[in-house]
Coordinates of N, CA and C and ligand atoms in Angstrom, one line a residue:
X153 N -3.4 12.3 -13.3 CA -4.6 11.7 -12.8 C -4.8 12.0 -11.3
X154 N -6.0 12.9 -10.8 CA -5.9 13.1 -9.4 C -6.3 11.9 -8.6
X155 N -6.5 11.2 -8.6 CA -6.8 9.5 -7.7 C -5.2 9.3 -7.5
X156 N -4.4 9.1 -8.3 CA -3.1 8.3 -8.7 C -2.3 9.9 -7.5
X157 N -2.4 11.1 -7.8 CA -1.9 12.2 -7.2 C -2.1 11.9 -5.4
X158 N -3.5 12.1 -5.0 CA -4.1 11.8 -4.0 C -3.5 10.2 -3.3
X159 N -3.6 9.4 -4.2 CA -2.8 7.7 -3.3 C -1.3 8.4 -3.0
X160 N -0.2 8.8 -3.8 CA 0.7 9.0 -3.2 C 0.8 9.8 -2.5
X161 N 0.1 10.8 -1.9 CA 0.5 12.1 -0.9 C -0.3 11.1 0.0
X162 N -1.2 10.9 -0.1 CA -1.8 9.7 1.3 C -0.5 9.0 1.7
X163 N 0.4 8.2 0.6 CA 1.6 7.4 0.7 C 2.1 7.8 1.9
X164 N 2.6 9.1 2.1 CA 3.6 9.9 2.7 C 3.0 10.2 4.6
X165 N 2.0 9.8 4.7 CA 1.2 10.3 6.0 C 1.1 9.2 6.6
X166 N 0.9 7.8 5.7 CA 0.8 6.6 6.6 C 1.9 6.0 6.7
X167 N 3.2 6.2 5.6 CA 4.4 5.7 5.9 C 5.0 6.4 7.4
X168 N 4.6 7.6 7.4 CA 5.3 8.4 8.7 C 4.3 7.9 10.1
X169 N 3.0 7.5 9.7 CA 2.4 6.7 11.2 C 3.1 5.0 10.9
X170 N 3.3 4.5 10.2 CA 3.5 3.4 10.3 C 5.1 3.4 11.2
X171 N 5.4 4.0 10.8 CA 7.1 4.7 11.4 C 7.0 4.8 13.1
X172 N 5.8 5.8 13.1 CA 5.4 6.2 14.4 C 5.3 4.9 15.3
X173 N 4.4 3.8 14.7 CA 4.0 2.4 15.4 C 5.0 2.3 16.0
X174 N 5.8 1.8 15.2 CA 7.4 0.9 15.6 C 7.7 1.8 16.6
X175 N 7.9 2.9 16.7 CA 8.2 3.6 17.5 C 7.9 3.4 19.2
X176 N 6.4 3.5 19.3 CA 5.6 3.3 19.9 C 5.6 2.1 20.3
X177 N 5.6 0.8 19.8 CA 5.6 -0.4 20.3 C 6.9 -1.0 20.8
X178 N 7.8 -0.7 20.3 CA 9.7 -0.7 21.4 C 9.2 0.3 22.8
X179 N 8.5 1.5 22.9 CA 8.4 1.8 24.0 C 7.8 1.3 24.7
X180 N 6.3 0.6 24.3 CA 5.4 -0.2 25.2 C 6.0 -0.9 25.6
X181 N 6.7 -1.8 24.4 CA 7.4 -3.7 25.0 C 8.3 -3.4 26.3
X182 N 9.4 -1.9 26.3 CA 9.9 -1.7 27.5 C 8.9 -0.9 29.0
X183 N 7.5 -0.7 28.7 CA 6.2 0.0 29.2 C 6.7 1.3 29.7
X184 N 7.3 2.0 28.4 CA 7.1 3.3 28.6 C 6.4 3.7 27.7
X185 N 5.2 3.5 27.6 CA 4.5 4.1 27.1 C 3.0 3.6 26.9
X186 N 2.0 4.1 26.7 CA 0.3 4.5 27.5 C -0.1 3.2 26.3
X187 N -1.0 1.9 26.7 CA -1.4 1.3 25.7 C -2.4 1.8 25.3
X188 N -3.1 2.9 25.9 CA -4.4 3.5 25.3 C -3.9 4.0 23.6
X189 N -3.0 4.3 23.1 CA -2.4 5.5 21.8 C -2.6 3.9 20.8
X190 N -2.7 2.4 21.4 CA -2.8 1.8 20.3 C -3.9 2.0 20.0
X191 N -5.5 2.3 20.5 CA -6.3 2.7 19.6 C -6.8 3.6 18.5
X192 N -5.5 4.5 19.1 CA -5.6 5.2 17.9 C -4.8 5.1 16.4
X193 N -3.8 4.3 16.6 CA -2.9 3.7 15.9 C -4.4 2.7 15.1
X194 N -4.8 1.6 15.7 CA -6.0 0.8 14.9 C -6.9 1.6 13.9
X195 N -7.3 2.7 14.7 CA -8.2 3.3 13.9 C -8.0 4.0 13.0
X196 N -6.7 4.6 13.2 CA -6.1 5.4 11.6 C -5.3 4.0 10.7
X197 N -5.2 2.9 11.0 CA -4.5 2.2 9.9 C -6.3 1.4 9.1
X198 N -7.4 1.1 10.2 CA -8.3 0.5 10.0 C -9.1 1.2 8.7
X199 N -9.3 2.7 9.6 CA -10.4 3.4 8.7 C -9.3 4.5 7.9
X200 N -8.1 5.2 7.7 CA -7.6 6.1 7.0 C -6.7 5.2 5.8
X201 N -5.8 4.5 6.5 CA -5.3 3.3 5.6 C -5.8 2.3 5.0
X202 N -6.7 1.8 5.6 CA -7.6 0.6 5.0 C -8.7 1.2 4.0
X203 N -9.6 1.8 4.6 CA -11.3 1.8 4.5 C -11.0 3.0 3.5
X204 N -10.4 3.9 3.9 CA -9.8 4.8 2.8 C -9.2 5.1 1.5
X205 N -8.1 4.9 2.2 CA -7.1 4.4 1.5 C -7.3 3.4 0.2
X206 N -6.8 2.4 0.9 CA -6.7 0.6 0.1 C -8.2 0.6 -0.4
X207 N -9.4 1.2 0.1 CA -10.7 0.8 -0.3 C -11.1 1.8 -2.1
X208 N -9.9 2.8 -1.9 CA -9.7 3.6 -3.3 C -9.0 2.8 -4.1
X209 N -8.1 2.2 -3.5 CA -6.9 1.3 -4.6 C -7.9 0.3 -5.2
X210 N -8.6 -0.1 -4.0 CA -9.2 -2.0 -4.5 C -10.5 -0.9 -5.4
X211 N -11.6 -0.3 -5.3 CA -12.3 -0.3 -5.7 C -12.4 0.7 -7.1
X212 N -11.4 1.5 -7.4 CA -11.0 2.2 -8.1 C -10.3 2.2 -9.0
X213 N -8.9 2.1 -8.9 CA -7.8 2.0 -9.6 C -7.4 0.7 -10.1
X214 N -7.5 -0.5 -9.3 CA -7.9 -1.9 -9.8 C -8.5 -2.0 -11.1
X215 N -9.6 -1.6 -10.5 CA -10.9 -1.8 -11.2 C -10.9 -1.3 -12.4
X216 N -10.3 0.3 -12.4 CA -10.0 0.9 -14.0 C -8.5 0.0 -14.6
X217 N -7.8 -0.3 -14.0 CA -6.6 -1.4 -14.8 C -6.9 -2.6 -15.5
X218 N -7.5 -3.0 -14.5 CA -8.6 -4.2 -15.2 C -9.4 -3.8 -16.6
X219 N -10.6 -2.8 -16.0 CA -11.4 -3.0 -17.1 C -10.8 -1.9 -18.4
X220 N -10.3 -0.8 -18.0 CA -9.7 0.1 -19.5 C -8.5 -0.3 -20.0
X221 N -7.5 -0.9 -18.6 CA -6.4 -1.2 -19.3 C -6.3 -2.4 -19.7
X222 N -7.2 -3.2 -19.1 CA -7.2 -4.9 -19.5 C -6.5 -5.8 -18.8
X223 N -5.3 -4.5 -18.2 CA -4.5 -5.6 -17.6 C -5.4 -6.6 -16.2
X224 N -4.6 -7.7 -16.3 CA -5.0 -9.2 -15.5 C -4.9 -8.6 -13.7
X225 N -5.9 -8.9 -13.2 CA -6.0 -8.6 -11.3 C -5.7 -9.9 -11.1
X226 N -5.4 -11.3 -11.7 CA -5.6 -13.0 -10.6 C -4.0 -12.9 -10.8
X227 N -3.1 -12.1 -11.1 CA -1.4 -12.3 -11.0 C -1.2 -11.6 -11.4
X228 N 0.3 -11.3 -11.4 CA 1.2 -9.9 -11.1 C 0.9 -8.9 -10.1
X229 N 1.2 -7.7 -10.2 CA 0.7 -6.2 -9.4 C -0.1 -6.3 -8.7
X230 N -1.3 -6.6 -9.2 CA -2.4 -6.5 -8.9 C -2.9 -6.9 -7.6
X231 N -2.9 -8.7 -7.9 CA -3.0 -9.6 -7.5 C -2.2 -9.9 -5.8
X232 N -0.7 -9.3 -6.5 CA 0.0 -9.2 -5.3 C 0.0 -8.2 -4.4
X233 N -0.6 -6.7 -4.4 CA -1.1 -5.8 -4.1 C -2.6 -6.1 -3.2
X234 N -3.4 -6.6 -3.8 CA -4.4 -7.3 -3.2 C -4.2 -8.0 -1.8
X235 N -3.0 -9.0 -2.0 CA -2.7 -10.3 -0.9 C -2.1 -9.2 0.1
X236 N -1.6 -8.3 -0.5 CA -1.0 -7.7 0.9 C -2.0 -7.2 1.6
X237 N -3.0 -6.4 1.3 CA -4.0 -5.5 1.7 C -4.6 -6.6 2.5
X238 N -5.0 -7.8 2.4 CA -5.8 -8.6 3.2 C -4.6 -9.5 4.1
X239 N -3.3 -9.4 3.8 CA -2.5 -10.0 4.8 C -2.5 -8.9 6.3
X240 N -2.1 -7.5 5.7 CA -2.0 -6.6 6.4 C -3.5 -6.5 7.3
X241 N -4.5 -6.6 7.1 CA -5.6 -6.2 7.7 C -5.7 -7.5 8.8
X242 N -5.0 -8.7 8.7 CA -5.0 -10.2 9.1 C -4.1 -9.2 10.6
X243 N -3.0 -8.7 10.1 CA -2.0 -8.6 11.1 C -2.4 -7.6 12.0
X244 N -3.1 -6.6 11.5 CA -4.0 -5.7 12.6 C -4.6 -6.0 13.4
X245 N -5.4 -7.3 13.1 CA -6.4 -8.2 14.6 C -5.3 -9.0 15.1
X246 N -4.2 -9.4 14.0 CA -2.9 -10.1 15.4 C -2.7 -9.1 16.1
X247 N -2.7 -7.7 16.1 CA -2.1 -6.6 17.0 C -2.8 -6.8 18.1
X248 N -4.1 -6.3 17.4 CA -5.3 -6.4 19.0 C -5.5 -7.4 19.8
X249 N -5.4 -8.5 18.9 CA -5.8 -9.8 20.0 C -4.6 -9.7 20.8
X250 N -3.2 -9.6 20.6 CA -1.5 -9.8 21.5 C -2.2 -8.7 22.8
X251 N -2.7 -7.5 22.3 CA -2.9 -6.2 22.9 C -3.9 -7.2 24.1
X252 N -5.0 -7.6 23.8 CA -6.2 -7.8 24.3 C -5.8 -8.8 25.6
X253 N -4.4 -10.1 24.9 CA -3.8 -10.5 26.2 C -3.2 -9.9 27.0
X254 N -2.5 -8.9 26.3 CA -1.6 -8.2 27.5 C -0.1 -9.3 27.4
X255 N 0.3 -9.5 26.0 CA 1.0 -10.1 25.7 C 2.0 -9.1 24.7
X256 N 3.0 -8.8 25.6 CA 3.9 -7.5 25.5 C 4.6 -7.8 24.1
X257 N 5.5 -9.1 24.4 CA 6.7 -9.5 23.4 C 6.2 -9.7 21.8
X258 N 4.4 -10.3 21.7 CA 3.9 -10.7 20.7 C 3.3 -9.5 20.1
X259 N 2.9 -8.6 21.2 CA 2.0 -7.4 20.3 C 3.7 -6.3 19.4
X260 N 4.4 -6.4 20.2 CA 5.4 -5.4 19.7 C 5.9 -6.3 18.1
X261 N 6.0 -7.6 18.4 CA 6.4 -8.7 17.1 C 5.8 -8.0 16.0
X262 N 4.5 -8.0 16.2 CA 3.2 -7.7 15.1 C 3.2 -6.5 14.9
X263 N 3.6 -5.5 15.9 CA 3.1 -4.1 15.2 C 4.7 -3.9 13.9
X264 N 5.4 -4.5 14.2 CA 7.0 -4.4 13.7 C 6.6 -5.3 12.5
X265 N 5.7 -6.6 12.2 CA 5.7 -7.0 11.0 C 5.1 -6.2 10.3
X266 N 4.3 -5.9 10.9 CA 2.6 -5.0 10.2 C 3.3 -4.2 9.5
X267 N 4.0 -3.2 10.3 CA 4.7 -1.9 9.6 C 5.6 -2.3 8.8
X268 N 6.4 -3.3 9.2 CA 7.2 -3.2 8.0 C 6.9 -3.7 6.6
X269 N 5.9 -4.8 6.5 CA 5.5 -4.5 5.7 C 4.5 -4.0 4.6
X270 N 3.9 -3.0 5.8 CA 3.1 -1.7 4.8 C 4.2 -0.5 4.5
X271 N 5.3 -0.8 4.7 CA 6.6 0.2 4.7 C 7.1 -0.3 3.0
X272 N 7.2 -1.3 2.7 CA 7.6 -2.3 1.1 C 6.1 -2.1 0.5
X273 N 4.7 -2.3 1.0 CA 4.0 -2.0 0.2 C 3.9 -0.6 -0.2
X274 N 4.1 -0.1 0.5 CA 4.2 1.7 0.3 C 5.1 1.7 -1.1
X275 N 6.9 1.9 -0.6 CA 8.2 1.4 -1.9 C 7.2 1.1 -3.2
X276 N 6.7 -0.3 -3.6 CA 6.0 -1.3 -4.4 C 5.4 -0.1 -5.3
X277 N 4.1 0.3 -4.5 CA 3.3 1.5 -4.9 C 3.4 2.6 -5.7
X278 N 4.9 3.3 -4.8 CA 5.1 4.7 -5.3 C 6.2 4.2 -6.6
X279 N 7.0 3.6 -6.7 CA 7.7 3.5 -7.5 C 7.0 2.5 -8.7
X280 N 6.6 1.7 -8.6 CA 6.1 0.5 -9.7 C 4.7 1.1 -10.1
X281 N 3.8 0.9 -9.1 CA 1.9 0.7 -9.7 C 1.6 2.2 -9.6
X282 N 1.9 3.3 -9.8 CA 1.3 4.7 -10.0 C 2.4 5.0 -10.5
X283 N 3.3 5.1 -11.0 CA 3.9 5.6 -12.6 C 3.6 4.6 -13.7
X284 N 3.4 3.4 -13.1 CA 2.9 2.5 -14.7 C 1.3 2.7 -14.7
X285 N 0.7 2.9 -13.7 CA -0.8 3.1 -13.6 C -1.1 4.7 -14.3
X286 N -0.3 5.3 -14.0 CA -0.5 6.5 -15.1 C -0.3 6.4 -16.1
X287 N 0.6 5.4 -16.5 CA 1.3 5.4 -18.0 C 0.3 4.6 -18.5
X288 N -0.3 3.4 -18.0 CA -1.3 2.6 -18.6 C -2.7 2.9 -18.9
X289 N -3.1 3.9 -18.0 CA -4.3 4.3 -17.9 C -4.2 5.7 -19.4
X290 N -3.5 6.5 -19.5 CA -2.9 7.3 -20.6 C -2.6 6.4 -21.8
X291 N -2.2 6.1 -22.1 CA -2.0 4.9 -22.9 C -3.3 4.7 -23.9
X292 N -4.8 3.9 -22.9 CA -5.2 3.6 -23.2 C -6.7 4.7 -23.2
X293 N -6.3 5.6 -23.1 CA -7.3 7.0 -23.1 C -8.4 6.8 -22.1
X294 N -8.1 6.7 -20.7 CA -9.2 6.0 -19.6 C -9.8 7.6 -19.3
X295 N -11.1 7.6 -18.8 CA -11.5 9.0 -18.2 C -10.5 8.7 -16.7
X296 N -11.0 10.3 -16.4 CA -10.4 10.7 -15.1 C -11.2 10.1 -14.3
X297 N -10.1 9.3 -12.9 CA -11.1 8.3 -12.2 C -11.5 9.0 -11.0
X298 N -12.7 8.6 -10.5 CA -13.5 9.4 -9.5 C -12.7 9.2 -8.0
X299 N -12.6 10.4 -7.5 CA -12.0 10.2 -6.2 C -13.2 10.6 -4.8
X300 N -12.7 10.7 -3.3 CA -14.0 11.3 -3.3 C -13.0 11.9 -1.5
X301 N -13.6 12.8 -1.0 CA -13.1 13.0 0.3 C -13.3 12.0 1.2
X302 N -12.2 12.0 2.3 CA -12.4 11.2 3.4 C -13.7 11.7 4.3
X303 N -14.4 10.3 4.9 CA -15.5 10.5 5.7 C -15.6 11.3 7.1
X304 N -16.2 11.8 7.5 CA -16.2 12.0 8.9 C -14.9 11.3 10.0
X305 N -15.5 9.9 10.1 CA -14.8 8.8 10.6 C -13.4 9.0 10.3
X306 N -13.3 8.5 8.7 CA -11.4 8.7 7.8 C -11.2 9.8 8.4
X307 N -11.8 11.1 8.7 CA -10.7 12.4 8.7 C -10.5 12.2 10.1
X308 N -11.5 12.0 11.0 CA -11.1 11.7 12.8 C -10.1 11.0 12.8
X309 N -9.5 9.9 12.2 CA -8.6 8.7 11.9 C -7.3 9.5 11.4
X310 N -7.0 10.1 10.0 CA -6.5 10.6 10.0 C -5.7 11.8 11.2
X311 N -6.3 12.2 11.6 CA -6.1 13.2 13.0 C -5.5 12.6 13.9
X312 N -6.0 11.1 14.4 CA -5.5 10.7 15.3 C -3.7 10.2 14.8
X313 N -3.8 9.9 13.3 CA -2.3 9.5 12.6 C -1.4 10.9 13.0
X314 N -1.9 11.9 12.8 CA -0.9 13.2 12.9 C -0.7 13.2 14.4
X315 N -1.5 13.1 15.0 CA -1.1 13.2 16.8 C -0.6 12.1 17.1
X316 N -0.4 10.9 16.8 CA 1.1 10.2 17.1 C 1.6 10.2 16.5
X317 N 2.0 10.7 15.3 CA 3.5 11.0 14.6 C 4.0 11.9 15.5
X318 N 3.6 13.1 16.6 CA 4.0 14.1 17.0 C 4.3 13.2 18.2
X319 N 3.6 12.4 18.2 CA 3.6 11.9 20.1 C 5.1 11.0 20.2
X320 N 4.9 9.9 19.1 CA 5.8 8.9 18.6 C 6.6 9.2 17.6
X321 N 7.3 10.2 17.6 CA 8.2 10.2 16.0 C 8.8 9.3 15.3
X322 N 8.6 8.9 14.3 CA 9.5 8.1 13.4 C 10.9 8.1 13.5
X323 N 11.1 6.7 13.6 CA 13.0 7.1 13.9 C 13.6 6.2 12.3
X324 N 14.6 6.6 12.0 CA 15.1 5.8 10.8 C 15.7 4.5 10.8
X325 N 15.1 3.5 9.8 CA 16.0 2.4 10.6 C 16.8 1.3 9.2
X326 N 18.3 1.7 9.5 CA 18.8 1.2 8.4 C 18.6 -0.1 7.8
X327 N 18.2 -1.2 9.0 CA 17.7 -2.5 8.4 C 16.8 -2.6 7.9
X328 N 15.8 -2.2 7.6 CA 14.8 -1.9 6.4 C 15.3 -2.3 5.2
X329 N 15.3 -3.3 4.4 CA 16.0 -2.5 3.1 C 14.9 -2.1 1.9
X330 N 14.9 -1.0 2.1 CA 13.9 -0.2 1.1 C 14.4 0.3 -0.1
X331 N 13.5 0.1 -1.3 CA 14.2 1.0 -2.3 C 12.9 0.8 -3.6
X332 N 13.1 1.3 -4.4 CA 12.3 1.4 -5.9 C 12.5 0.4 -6.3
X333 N 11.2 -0.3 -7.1 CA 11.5 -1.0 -7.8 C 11.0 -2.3 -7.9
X334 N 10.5 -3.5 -8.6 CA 10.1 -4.7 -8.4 C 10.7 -5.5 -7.6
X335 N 12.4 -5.2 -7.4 CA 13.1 -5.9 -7.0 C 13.2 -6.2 -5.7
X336 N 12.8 -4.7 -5.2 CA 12.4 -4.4 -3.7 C 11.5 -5.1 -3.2
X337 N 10.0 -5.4 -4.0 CA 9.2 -5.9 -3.3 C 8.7 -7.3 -3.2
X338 N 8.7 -7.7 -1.9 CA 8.4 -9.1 -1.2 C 7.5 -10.0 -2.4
X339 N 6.8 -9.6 -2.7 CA 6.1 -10.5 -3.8 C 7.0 -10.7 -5.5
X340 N 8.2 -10.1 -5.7 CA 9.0 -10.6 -6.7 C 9.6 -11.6 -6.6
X341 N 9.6 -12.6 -7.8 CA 10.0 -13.7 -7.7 C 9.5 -14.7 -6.7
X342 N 8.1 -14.6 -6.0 CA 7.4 -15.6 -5.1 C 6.1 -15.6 -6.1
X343 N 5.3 -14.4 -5.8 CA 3.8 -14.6 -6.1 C 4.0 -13.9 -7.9
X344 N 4.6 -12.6 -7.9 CA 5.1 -12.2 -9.4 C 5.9 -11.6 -9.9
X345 N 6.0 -12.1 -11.3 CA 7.3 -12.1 -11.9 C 7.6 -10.4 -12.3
X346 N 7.1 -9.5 -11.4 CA 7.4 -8.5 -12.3 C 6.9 -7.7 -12.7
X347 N 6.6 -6.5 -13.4 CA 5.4 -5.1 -13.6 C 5.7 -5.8 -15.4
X348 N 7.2 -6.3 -15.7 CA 7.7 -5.9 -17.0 C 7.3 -7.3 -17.7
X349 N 7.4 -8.1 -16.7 CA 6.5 -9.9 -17.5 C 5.4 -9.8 -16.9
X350 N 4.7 -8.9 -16.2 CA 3.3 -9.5 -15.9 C 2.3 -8.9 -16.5
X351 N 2.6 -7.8 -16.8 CA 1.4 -6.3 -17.3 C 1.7 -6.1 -18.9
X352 N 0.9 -7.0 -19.5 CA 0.7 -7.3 -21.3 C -0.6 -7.8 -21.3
X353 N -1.7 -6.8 -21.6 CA -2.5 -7.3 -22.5 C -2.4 -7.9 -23.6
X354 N -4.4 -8.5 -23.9 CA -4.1 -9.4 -25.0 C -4.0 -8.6 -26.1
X355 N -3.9 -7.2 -26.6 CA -3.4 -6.8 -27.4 C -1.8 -6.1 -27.7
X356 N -1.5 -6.6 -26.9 CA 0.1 -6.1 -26.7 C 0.7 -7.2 -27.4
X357 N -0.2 -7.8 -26.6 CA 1.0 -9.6 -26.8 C 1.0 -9.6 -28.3
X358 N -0.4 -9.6 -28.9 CA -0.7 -9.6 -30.1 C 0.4 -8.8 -30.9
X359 N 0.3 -7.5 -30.9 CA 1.3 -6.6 -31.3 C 2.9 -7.0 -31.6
X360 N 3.5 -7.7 -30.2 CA 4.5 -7.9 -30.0 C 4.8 -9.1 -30.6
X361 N 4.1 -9.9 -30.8 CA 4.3 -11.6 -31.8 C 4.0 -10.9 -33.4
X362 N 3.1 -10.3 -33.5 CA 3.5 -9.6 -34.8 C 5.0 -9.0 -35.3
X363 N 5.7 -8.6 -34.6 CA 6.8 -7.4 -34.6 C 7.4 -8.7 -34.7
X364 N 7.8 -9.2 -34.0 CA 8.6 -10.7 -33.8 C 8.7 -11.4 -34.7
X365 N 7.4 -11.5 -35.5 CA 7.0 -12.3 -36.6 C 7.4 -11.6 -37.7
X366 N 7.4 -10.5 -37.7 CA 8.1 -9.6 -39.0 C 9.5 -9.7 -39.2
X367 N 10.0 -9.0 -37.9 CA 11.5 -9.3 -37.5 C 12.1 -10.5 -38.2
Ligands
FE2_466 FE1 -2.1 -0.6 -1.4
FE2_467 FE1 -1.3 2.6 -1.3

């Protein structure tokens, strides 16, 4: 599915600017470094990662899981996918406003939550919701979902992501703890139980109480 192809190679460009931030905001908090580059940091997470990005996930790929695959958007994946996208976009105006005081200790706090975790939603993504989002979407014989190019704006935004990755390099940071898998991400066992107890339609279930019932 090219949508599902296209979200993860996007994956790979904002995990490396999100990298870049952190980078960038340890050098501000010690002010080595220009606070003008956070506008460009805003505007590639606002309009390339957000408006972009997340605005293909929520209005797209949701949208076909829900209606072809059936599966449920008010809990599990979905749901919990959703809460991040609108937590994360919460924590990008905590950036600006810390920025706007000129409040060093707090903007660096925020750019370090922000990233880290659109760094687990990334993990979440590539491992869980686009290999079961292909598998489900196949499954259930969905057409090919519409994708579309980034706008004028997104590709300016994107641009500016490549020019601080180059400015700001990503450094590796073993405290992270990243990995594949439900287990990995922040919303298991709080908001949901799981890709494997949450993603059953009502014809699965059906199915599956039959089988049970024969058994
Ligand atoms: Fe997302
Ligand atoms: Fe994503």
């Amino acid at each position: 599915m090219k949508l599902i192809d296209e979200l993860r190679a996007e994956h790979d460009l904002i995990e490396q600017v999100a990298l870049s931030l952190r980078t960038w905001a340890r050098a501000r908090a010690a002010g080595r470094a220009p606070a003008a580059d956070l506008d460009g940091y805003l505007e590639f997470f606002r309009l390339y990662a957000g408006a972009f990005h997340h605005g293909r996930e929520e209005d797209t790929l949701f949208v076909a899981l829900e209606r072809e695959a059936e599966l449920p958007a008010d809990r599990g994946p979905i749901a919990a996918l959703l809460a991040d996208h609108h937590a994360m976009a919460g924590l990008i105006s905590e950036i600006e406003t810390h920025a706007a005081a000129g409040a060093a200790a707090e903007l660096e706090a925020a750019a370090l939550a922000y990233s880290e975790r659109l760094l687990h939603h990334i993990d979440a993504e590539n491992s869980v919701l686009l290999p079961e989002s292909g598998e489900r979407l196949r499954r259930c014989a969905a057409p090919e979902l519409p994708t579309r190019p980034p706008s004028p704006a997104e590709e300016a935004a994107r641009g500016q992501g490549l020019r601080l990755v180059a400015a700001w390099p990503p450094v590796f940071e073993a405290a992270i703890m990243r990995g594949d898998g439900c287990v990995f991400c922040p919303a298991y066992a709080d908001t949901c139980r799981g890709v494997e107890r949450e993603w059953w339609n009502e014809w699965e279930r059906d199915e599956a109480g039959d089988r049970l019932g024969e058994g």
